[in-house]
PDB file of C-alpha atoms and ligand atoms in Angstrom:
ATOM      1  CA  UNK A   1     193.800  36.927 133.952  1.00 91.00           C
ATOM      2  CA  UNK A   2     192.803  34.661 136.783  1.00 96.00           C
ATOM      3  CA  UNK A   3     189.461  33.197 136.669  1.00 98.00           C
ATOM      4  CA  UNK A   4     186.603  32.193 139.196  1.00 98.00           C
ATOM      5  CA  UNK A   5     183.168  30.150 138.830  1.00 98.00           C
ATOM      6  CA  UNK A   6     179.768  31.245 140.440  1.00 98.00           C
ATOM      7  CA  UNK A   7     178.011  27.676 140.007  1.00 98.00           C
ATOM      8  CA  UNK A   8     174.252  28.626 140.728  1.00 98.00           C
ATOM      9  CA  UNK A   9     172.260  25.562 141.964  1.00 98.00           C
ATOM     10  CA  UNK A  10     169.854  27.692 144.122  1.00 98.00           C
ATOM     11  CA  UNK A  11     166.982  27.079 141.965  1.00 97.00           C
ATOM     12  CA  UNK A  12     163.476  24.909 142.843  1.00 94.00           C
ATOM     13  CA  UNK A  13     163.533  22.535 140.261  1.00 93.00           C
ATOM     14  CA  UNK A  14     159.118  23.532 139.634  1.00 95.00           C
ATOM     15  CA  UNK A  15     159.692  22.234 136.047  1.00 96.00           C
ATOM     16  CA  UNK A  16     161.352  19.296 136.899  1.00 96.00           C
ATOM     17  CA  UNK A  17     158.999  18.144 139.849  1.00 94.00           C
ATOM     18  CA  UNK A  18     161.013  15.475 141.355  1.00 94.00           C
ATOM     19  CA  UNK A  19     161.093  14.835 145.201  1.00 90.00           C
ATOM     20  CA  UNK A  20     164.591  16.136 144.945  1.00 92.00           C
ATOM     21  CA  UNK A  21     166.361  19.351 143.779  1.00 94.00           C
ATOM     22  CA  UNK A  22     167.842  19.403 140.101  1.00 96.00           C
ATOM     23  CA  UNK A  23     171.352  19.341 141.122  1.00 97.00           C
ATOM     24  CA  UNK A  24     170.822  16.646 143.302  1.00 98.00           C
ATOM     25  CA  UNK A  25     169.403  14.078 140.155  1.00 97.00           C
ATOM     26  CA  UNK A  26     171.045  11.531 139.547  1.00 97.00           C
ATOM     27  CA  UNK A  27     172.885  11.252 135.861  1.00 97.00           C
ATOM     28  CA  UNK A  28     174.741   8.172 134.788  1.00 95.00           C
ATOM     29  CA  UNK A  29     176.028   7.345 138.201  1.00 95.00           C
ATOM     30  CA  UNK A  30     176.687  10.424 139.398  1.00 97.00           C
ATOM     31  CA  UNK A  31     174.270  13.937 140.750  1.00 98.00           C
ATOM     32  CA  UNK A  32     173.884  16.455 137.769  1.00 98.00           C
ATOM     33  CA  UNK A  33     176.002  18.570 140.531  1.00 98.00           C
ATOM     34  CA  UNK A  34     178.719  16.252 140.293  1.00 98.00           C
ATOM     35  CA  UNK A  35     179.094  16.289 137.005  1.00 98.00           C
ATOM     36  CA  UNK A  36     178.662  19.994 136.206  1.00 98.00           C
ATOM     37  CA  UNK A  37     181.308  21.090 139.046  1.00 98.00           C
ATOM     38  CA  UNK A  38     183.833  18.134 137.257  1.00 98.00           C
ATOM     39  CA  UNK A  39     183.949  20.232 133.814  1.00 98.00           C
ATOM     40  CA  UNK A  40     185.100  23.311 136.528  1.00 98.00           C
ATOM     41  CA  UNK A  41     187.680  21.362 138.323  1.00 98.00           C
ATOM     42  CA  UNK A  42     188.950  20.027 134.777  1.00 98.00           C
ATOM     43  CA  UNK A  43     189.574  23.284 133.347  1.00 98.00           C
ATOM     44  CA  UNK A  44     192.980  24.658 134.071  1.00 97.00           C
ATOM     45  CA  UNK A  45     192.075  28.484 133.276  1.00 97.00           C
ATOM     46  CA  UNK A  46     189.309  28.456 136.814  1.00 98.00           C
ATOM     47  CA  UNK A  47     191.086  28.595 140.037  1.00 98.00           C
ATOM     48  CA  UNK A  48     188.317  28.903 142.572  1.00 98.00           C
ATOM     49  CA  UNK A  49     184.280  28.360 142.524  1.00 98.00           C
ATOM     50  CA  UNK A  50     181.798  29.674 144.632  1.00 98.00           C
ATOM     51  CA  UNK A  51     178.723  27.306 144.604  1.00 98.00           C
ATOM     52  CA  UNK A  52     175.764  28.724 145.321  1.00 98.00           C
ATOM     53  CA  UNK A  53     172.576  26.445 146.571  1.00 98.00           C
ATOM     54  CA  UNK A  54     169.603  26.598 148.273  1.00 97.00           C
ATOM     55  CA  UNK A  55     169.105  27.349 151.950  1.00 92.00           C
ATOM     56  CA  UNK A  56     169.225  23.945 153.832  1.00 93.00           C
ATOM     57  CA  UNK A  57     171.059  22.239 150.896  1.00 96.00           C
ATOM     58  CA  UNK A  58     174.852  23.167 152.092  1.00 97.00           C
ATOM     59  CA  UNK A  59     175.754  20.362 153.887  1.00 97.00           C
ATOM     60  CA  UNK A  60     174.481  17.907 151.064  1.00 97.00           C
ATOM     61  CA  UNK A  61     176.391  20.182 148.343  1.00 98.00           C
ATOM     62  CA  UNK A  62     179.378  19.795 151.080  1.00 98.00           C
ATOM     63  CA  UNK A  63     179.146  16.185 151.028  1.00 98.00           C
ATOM     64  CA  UNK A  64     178.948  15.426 147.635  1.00 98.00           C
ATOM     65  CA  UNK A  65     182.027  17.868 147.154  1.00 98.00           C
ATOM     66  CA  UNK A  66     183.980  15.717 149.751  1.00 98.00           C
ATOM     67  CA  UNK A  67     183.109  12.800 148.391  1.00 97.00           C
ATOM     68  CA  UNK A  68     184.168  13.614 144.826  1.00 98.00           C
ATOM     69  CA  UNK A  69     187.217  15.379 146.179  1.00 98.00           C
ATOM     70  CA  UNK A  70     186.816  18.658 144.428  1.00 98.00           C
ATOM     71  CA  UNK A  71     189.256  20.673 145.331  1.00 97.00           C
ATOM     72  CA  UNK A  72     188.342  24.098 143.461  1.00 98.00           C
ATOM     73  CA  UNK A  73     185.594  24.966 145.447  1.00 98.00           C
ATOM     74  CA  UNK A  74     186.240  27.830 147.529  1.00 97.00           C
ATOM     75  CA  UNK A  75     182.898  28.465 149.326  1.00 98.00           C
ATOM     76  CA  UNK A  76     179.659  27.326 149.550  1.00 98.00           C
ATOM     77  CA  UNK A  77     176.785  30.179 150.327  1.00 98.00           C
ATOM     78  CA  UNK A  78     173.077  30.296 150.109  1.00 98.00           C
ATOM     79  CA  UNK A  79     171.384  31.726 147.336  1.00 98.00           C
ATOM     80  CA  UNK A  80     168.057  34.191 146.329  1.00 98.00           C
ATOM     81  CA  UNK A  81     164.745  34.265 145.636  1.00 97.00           C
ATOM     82  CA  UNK A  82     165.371  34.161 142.054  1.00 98.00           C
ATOM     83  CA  UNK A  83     168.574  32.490 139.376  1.00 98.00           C
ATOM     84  CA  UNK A  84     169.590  37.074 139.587  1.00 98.00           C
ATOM     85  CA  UNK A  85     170.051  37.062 143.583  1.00 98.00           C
ATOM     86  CA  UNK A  86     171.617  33.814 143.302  1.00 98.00           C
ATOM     87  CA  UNK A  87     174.473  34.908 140.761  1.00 98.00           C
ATOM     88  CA  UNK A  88     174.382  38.338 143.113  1.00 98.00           C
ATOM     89  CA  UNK A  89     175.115  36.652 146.051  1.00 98.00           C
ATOM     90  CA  UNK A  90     177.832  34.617 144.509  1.00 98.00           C
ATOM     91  CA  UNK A  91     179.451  37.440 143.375  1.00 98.00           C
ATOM     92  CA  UNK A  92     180.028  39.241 146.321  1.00 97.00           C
ATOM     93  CA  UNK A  93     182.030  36.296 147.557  1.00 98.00           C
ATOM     94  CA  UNK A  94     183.985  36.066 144.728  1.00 97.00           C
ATOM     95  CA  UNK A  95     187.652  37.630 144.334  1.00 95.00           C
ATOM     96  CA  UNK A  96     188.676  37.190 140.545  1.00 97.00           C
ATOM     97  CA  UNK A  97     189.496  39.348 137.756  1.00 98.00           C
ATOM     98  CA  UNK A  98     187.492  37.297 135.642  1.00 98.00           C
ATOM     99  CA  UNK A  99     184.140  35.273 136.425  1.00 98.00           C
ATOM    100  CA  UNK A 100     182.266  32.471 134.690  1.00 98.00           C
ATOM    101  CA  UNK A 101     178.688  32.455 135.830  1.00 99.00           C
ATOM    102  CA  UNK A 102     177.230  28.928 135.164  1.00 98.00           C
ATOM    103  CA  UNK A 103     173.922  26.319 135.849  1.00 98.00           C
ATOM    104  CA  UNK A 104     174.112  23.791 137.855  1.00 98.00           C
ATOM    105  CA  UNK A 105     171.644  22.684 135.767  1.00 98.00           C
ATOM    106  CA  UNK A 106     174.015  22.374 132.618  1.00 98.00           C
ATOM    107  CA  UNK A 107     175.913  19.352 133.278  1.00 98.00           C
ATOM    108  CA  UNK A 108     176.880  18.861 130.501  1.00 98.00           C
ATOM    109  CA  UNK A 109     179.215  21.547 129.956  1.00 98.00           C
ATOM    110  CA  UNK A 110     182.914  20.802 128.940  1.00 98.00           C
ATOM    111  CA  UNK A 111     186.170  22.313 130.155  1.00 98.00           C
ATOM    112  CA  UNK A 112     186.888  23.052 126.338  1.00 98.00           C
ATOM    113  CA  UNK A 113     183.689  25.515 126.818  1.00 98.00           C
ATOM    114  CA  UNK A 114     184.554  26.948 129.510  1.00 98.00           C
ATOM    115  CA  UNK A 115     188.140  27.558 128.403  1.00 98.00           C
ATOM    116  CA  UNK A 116     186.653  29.222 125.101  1.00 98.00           C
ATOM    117  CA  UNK A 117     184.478  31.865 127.005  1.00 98.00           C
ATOM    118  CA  UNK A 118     187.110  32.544 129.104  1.00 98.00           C
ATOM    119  CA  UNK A 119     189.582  33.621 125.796  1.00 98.00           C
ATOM    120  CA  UNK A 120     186.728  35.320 124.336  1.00 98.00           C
ATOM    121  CA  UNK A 121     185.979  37.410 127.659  1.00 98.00           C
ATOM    122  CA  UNK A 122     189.714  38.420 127.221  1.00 98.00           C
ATOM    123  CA  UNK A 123     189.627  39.494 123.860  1.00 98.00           C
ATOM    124  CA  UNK A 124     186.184  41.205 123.884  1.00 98.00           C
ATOM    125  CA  UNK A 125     185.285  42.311 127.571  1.00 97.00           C
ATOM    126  CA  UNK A 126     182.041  39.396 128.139  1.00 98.00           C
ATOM    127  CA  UNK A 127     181.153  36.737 126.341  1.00 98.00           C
ATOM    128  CA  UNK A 128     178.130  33.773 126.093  1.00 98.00           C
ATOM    129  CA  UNK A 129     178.319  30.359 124.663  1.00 98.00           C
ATOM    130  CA  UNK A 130     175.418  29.673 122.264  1.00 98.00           C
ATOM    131  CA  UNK A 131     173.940  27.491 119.560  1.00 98.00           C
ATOM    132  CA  UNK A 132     171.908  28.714 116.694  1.00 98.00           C
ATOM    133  CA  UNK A 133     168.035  28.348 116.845  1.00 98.00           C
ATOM    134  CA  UNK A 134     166.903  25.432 115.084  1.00 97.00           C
ATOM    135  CA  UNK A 135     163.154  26.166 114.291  1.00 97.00           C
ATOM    136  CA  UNK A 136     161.234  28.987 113.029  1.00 98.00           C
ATOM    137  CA  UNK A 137     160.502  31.460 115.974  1.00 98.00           C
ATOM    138  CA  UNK A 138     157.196  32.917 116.100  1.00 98.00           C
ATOM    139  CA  UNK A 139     156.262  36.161 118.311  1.00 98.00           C
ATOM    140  CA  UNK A 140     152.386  35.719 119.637  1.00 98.00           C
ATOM    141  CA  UNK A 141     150.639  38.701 120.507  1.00 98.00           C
ATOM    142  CA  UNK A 142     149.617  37.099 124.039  1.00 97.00           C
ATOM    143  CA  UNK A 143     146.151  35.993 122.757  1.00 98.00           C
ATOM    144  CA  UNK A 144     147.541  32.855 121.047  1.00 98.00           C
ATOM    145  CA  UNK A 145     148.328  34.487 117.944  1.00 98.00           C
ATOM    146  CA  UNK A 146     150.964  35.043 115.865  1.00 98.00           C
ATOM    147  CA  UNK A 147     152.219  38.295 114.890  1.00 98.00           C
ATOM    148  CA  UNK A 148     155.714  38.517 113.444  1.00 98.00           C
ATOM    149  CA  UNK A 149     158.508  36.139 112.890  1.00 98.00           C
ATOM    150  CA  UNK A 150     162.160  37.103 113.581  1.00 98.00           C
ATOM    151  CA  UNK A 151     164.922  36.394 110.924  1.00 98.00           C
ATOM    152  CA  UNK A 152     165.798  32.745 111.804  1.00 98.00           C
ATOM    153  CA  UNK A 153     170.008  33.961 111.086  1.00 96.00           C
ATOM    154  CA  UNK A 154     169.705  36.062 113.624  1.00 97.00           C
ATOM    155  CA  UNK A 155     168.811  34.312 116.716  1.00 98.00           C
ATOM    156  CA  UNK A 156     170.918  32.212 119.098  1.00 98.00           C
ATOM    157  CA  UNK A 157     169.725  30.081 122.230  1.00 98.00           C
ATOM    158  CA  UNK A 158     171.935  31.221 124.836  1.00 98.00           C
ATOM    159  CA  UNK A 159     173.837  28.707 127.656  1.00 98.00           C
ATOM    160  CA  UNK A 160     176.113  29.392 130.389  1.00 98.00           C
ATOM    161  CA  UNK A 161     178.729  30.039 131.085  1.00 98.00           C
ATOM    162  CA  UNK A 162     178.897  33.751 130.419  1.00 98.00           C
ATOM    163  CA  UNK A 163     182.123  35.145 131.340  1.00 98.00           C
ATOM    164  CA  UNK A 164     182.797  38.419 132.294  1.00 98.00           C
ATOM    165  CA  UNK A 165     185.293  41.077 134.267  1.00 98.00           C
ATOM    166  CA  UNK A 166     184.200  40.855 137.920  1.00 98.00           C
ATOM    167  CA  UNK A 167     183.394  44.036 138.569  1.00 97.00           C
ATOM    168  CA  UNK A 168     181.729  44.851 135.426  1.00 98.00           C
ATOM    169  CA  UNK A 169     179.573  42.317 136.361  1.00 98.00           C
ATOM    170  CA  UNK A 170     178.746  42.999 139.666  1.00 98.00           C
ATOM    171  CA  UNK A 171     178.479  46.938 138.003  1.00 98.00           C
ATOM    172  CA  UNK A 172     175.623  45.834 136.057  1.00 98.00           C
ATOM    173  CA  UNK A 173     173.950  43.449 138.421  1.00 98.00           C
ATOM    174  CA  UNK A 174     173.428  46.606 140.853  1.00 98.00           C
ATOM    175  CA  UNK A 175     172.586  49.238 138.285  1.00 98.00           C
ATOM    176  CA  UNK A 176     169.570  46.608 137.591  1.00 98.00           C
ATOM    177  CA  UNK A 177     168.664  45.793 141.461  1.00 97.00           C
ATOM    178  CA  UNK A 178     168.402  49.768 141.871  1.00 98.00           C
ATOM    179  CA  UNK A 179     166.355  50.207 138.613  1.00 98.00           C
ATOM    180  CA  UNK A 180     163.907  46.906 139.360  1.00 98.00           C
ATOM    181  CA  UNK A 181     165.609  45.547 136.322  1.00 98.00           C
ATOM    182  CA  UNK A 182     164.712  41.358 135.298  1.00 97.00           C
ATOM    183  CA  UNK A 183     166.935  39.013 133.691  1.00 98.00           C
ATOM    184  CA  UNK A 184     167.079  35.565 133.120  1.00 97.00           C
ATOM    185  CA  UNK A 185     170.600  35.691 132.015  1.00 98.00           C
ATOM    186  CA  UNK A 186     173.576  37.864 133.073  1.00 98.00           C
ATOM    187  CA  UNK A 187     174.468  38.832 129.535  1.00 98.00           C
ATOM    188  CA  UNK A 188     171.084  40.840 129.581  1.00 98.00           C
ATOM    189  CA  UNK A 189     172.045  42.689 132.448  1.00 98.00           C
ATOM    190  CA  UNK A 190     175.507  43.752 129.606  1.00 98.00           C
ATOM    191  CA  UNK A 191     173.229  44.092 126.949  1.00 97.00           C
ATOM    192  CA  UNK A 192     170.808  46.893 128.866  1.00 97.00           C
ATOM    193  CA  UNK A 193     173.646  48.981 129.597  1.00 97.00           C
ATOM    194  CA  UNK A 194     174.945  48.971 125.515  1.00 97.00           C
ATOM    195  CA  UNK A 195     177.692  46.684 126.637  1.00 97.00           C
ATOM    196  CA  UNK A 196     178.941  43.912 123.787  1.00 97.00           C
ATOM    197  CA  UNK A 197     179.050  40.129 124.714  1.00 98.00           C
ATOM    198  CA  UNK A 198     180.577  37.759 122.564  1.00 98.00           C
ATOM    199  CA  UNK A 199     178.637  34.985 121.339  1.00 98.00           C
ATOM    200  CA  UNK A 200     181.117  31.597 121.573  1.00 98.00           C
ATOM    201  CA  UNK A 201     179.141  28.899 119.647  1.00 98.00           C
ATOM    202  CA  UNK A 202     179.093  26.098 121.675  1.00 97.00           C
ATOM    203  CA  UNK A 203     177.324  22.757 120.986  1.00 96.00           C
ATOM    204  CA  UNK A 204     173.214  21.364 120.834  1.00 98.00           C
ATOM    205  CA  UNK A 205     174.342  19.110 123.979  1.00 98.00           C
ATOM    206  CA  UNK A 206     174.912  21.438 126.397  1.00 98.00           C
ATOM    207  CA  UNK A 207     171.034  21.353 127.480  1.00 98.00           C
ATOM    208  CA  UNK A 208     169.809  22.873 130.792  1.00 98.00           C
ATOM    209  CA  UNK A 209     168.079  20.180 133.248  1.00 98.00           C
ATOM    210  CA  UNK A 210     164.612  21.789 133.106  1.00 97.00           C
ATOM    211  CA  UNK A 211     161.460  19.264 132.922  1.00 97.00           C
ATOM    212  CA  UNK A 212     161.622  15.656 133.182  1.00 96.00           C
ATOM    213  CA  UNK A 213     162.704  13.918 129.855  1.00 97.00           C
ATOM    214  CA  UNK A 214     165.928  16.431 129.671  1.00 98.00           C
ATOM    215  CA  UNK A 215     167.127  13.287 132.468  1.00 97.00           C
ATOM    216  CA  UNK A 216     167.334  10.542 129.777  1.00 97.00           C
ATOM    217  CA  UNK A 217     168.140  12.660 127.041  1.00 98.00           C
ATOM    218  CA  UNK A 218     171.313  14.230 129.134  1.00 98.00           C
ATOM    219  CA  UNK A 219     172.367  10.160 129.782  1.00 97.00           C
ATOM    220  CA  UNK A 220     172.091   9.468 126.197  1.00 97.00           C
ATOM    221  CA  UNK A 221     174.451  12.450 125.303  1.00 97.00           C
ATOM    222  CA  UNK A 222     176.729  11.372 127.988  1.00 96.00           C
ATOM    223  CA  UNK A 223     177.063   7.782 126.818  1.00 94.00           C
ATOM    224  CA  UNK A 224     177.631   9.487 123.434  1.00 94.00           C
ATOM    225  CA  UNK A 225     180.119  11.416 124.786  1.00 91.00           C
ATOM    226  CA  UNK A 226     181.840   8.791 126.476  1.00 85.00           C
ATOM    227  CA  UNK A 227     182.235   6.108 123.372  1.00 85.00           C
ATOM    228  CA  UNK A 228     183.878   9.249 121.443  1.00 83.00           C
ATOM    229  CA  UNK A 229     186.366   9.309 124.494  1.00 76.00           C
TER     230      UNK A 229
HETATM  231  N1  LIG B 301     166.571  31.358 142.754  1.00 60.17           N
HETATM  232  C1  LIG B 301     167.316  30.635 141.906  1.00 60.17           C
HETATM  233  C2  LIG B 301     166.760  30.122 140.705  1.00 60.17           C
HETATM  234  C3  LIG B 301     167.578  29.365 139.873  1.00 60.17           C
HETATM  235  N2  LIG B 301     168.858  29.119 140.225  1.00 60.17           N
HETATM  236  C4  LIG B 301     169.695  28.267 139.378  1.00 60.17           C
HETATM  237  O1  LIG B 301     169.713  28.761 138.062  1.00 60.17           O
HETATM  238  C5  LIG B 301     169.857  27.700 137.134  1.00 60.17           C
HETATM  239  C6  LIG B 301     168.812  27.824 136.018  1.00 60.17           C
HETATM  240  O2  LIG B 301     167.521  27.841 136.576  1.00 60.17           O
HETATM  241  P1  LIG B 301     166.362  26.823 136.241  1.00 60.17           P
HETATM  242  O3  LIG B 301     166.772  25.794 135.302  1.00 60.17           O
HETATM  243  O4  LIG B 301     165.152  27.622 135.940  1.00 60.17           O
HETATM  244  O5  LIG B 301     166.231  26.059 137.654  1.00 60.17           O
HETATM  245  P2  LIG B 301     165.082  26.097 138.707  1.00 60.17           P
HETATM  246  O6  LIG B 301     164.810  27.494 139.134  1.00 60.17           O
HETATM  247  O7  LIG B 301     165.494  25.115 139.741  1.00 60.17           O
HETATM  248  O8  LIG B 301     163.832  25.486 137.890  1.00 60.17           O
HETATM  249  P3  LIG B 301     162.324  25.973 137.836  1.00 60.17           P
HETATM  250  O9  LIG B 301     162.338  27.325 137.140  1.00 60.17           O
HETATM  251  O10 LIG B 301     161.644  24.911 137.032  1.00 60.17           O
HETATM  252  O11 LIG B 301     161.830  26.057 139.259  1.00 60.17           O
HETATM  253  C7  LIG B 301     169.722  26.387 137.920  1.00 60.17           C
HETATM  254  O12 LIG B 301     170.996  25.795 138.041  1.00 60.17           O
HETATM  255  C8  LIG B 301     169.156  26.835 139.244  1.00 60.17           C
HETATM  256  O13 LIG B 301     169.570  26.036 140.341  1.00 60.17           O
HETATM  257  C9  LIG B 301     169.382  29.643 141.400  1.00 60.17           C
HETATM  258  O14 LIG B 301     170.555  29.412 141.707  1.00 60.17           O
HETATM  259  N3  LIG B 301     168.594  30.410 142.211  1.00 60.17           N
HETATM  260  C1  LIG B 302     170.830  31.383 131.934  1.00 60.17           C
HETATM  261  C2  LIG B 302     170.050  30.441 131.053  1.00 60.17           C
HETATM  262  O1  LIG B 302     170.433  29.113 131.292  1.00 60.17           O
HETATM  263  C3  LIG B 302     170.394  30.742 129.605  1.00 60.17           C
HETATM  264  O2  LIG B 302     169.696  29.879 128.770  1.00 60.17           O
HETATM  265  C4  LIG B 302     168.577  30.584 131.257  1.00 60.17           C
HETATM  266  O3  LIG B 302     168.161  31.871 130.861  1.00 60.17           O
HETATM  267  C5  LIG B 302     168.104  30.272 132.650  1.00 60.17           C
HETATM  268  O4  LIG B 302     166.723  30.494 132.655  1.00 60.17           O
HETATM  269  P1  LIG B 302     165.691  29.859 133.638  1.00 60.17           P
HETATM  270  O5  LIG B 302     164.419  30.642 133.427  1.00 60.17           O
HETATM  271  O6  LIG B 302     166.244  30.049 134.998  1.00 60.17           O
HETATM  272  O7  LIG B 302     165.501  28.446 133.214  1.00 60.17           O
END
């Protein structure tokens, strides 16, 4: 099965509140797009990547490409109003059997992820890496009270990538733009139609970029990272 990225990095970084956009950070050296894409190029199963980023940001994506020298990346489009019409739009470049959909925002993902969502897409149809939830989850009733707690064993935190078939994908993402249907993750858009996704347990350091101290806490894991090496 060949296999193809959509990197969304179309996002507008409210959380984070820096001058510039997330991807464009910089993380131990390097921008968080940098060294997201770099887990991509490293893995031998993806063959092409569409990067998706926001509208006036494709010549700075471009240039940080060229000046890495990634050579996966295929194109490089202009994404939507929200993470959903991002992924969209990258999928309707896309020409894969198979397709990872993955943050920009996760740089912190590993080739050995991506490799392991990929085998469990092709034994099980989709899959999603995830950790198991840490705390005790509490549901409020919106009036900042609580009103039931799930069974802890049950719940995962889900990451990217997701990986799915291409066209099951792209199935599910326009069954939901005809029905007005939200997601925050592609999985959901599965899940909605009784479709099964695969949960790959993945690891507590793949963290999304979101708000500000994520930035040092992302270095620290990479410095970790890199003394293991
Ligand atoms: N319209 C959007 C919104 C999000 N994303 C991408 O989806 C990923 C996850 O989104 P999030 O972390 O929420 O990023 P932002 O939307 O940038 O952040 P915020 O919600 O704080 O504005 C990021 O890589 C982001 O660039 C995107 O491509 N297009
Ligand atoms: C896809 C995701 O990263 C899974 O955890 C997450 O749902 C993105 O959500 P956000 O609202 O765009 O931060």
């Amino acid at each position: 099965m060949d296999w193809g990225a959509v990197v969304v990095a179309a996002g507008r970084g409210t959380r984070m509140g820096a001058a510039d956009n997330k991807p464009y950070l910089e993380l131990a050296g390097r921008t968080v797009l940098a060294h997201t894409l770099e887990a991509f190029e490293q893995c031998s199963a993806v063959t092409s990547i569409i990067l998706v980023v926001s509208s006036g940001e494709q010549q700075k994506a471009g240039e940080i490409i060229r000046l890495e020298g990634f050579r996966k990346i295929s194109l490089i489009i202009p994404g939507g109003a929200e993470r959903q019409d991002s992924v969209y739009a990258g999928l309707a470049a896309l020409h894969t059997e198979g397709v990872l959909v993955h943050d920009a925002a996760r740089p912190l993902v590993t080739a050995k992820q991506i490799t392991a969502c990929c085998k469990a897409a092709e034994e099980h149809g989709a899959s999603a890496l995830a950790v198991p939830v840490k705390d005790t989850i509490k549901v409020s009733d919106g009036n900042g009270f609580i009103i039931a707690t799930p069974e802890r064993r049950t719940l995962w935190s889900v990451q990217t990538p997701q990986a799915f078939w291409r066209v099951e994908l792209m199935d599910a993402h326009r069954q939901a733009r005809e029905e007005s249907a939200a997601a925050t993750d592609d999985a959901m858009l599965l899940e909605r139609l009784g479709r099964k996704v695969a949960i790959v347990e993945g690891d507590y350091a793949n963290i999304k970029i979101t708000t500000p101290e994520d930035l040092p806490i992302a270095e620290l894991l990479l410095a970790r990272r890199m003394g293991e090496e």
